[in-house]
């Protein structure tokens, strides 16, 4: 068995493990301090508050505006916070896979996606994931 095939197998196995852990965290996770603050600001904005006037957070505003729209339609709960974190995390993993595959090949795409999937195993909503997905 050649090295590329071994790397593909381990990368796919790690991606499966990471997705299973993230899926488990979706139902059994708790929110951290940053997630609570981000959610508080975004929920206040969805009820008419203004960012940096009524609410202050030192993070970039794009995340707050995206979550503001999300919380206009979805009620705030631990599950909804983890769900949006999972959506952005999967978007990041997929975009890294696509870019790495275009640059090199499928093996590098799978390896890069598996490395990125290890970044946020606890499934937390953070500004870094959102900025990476948006290419900022």
Short mmCIF file of C-alpha atoms in Angstrom, two decimals:
data_model
loop_
_atom_site.label_atom_id
_atom_site.label_comp_id
_atom_site.label_asym_id
_atom_site.label_seq_id
_atom_site.Cartn_x
_atom_site.Cartn_y
_atom_site.Cartn_z
CA UNK A 1 0.00 0.00 0.00
CA UNK A 2 1.46 3.35 -0.98
CA UNK A 3 1.81 6.37 1.28
CA UNK A 4 -0.97 8.40 -0.38
CA UNK A 5 -3.50 5.65 0.23
CA UNK A 6 -2.48 5.36 3.90
CA UNK A 7 -2.79 9.13 4.36
CA UNK A 8 -6.24 9.09 2.74
CA UNK A 9 -7.43 6.30 5.03
CA UNK A 10 -6.20 8.01 8.20
CA UNK A 11 -7.57 11.39 7.08
CA UNK A 12 -11.01 9.93 6.37
CA UNK A 13 -11.02 8.04 9.68
CA UNK A 14 -10.06 11.20 11.54
CA UNK A 15 -12.76 13.20 9.74
CA UNK A 16 -15.33 10.58 10.76
CA UNK A 17 -14.11 10.71 14.37
CA UNK A 18 -14.15 14.52 14.40
CA UNK A 19 -17.65 14.69 12.92
CA UNK A 20 -18.94 12.11 15.43
CA UNK A 21 -17.42 14.10 18.31
CA UNK A 22 -18.89 17.35 16.98
CA UNK A 23 -22.30 15.70 16.53
CA UNK A 24 -22.12 14.43 20.13
CA UNK A 25 -21.21 17.95 21.31
CA UNK A 26 -24.25 19.30 19.48
CA UNK A 27 -26.55 17.50 21.94
CA UNK A 28 -24.35 17.24 25.05
CA UNK A 29 -22.25 20.39 24.99
CA UNK A 30 -22.32 23.45 27.14
CA UNK A 31 -21.63 27.00 26.02
CA UNK A 32 -18.56 28.93 26.98
CA UNK A 33 -18.09 32.54 28.03
CA UNK A 34 -17.44 33.83 24.50
CA UNK A 35 -20.45 32.04 23.06
CA UNK A 36 -22.69 33.46 25.77
CA UNK A 37 -21.43 37.00 25.13
CA UNK A 38 -21.74 36.71 21.36
CA UNK A 39 -25.25 35.28 21.70
CA UNK A 40 -26.31 37.98 24.15
CA UNK A 41 -25.18 40.75 21.80
CA UNK A 42 -26.69 39.12 18.68
CA UNK A 43 -30.00 38.44 20.42
CA UNK A 44 -30.14 42.05 21.65
CA UNK A 45 -29.44 43.26 18.12
CA UNK A 46 -32.23 41.07 16.76
CA UNK A 47 -34.58 42.84 19.18
CA UNK A 48 -33.56 46.30 17.94
CA UNK A 49 -30.35 47.06 19.83
CA UNK A 50 -27.35 48.59 18.08
CA UNK A 51 -23.89 47.09 18.10
CA UNK A 52 -21.21 49.26 19.78
CA UNK A 53 -23.94 51.64 21.01
CA UNK A 54 -26.26 49.49 23.15
CA UNK A 55 -23.93 46.46 23.21
CA UNK A 56 -20.17 46.27 23.09
CA UNK A 57 -17.99 43.37 22.07
CA UNK A 58 -14.37 43.56 20.97
CA UNK A 59 -14.95 41.09 18.13
CA UNK A 60 -15.53 42.04 14.47
CA UNK A 61 -19.16 42.90 13.65
CA UNK A 62 -19.84 40.41 10.83
CA UNK A 63 -20.42 37.54 13.26
CA UNK A 64 -22.92 39.55 15.27
CA UNK A 65 -24.89 40.54 12.19
CA UNK A 66 -25.03 36.97 10.86
CA UNK A 67 -26.17 35.68 14.24
CA UNK A 68 -28.67 38.52 14.54
CA UNK A 69 -30.44 37.28 11.42
CA UNK A 70 -30.20 33.68 12.67
CA UNK A 71 -31.77 34.55 16.04
CA UNK A 72 -34.63 36.41 14.39
CA UNK A 73 -35.87 33.04 13.12
CA UNK A 74 -34.44 30.49 15.58
CA UNK A 75 -35.03 30.75 19.34
CA UNK A 76 -31.90 31.00 21.48
CA UNK A 77 -30.92 27.74 23.18
CA UNK A 78 -27.76 25.76 23.75
CA UNK A 79 -28.75 23.55 20.81
CA UNK A 80 -29.26 26.50 18.44
CA UNK A 81 -25.89 27.99 19.45
CA UNK A 82 -24.14 24.68 18.85
CA UNK A 83 -26.06 24.15 15.59
CA UNK A 84 -24.84 27.39 14.02
CA UNK A 85 -21.31 26.58 15.25
CA UNK A 86 -21.56 23.17 13.56
CA UNK A 87 -22.79 24.74 10.31
CA UNK A 88 -19.89 27.18 10.13
CA UNK A 89 -17.42 24.51 11.20
CA UNK A 90 -18.56 22.18 8.41
CA UNK A 91 -18.41 25.05 5.91
CA UNK A 92 -14.83 25.74 6.97
CA UNK A 93 -13.78 22.10 6.67
CA UNK A 94 -15.41 21.79 3.25
CA UNK A 95 -13.88 25.02 1.94
CA UNK A 96 -10.40 23.97 3.10
CA UNK A 97 -10.87 20.62 1.37
CA UNK A 98 -11.94 22.26 -1.90
CA UNK A 99 -9.09 24.80 -1.91
CA UNK A 100 -6.42 22.23 -1.00
CA UNK A 101 -7.75 19.81 -3.62
CA UNK A 102 -7.60 22.51 -6.30
CA UNK A 103 -4.06 23.46 -5.30
CA UNK A 104 -2.73 19.92 -5.17
CA UNK A 105 -4.79 16.71 -5.11
CA UNK A 106 -7.44 14.75 -3.20
CA UNK A 107 -4.93 13.43 -0.68
CA UNK A 108 -3.82 16.90 0.36
CA UNK A 109 -7.46 18.02 0.44
CA UNK A 110 -8.43 15.22 2.83
CA UNK A 111 -5.35 15.73 4.97
CA UNK A 112 -5.94 19.49 5.20
CA UNK A 113 -9.63 19.02 6.03
CA UNK A 114 -8.79 16.52 8.77
CA UNK A 115 -6.24 18.89 10.31
CA UNK A 116 -8.73 21.78 10.27
CA UNK A 117 -11.43 19.55 11.78
CA UNK A 118 -9.23 19.07 14.83
CA UNK A 119 -9.13 22.85 15.40
CA UNK A 120 -12.60 23.11 16.90
CA UNK A 121 -13.44 19.67 18.29
CA UNK A 122 -15.45 21.12 21.18
CA UNK A 123 -17.75 22.87 18.71
CA UNK A 124 -17.57 26.44 19.94
CA UNK A 125 -18.90 29.47 18.12
CA UNK A 126 -15.93 31.74 17.63
CA UNK A 127 -14.98 34.62 15.39
CA UNK A 128 -11.98 32.82 13.92
CA UNK A 129 -14.10 30.10 12.27
CA UNK A 130 -16.51 32.61 10.81
CA UNK A 131 -13.73 34.85 9.48
CA UNK A 132 -12.00 31.86 7.90
CA UNK A 133 -15.22 30.74 6.18
CA UNK A 134 -15.83 34.25 4.85
CA UNK A 135 -12.20 34.56 3.72
CA UNK A 136 -11.42 37.57 5.89
#
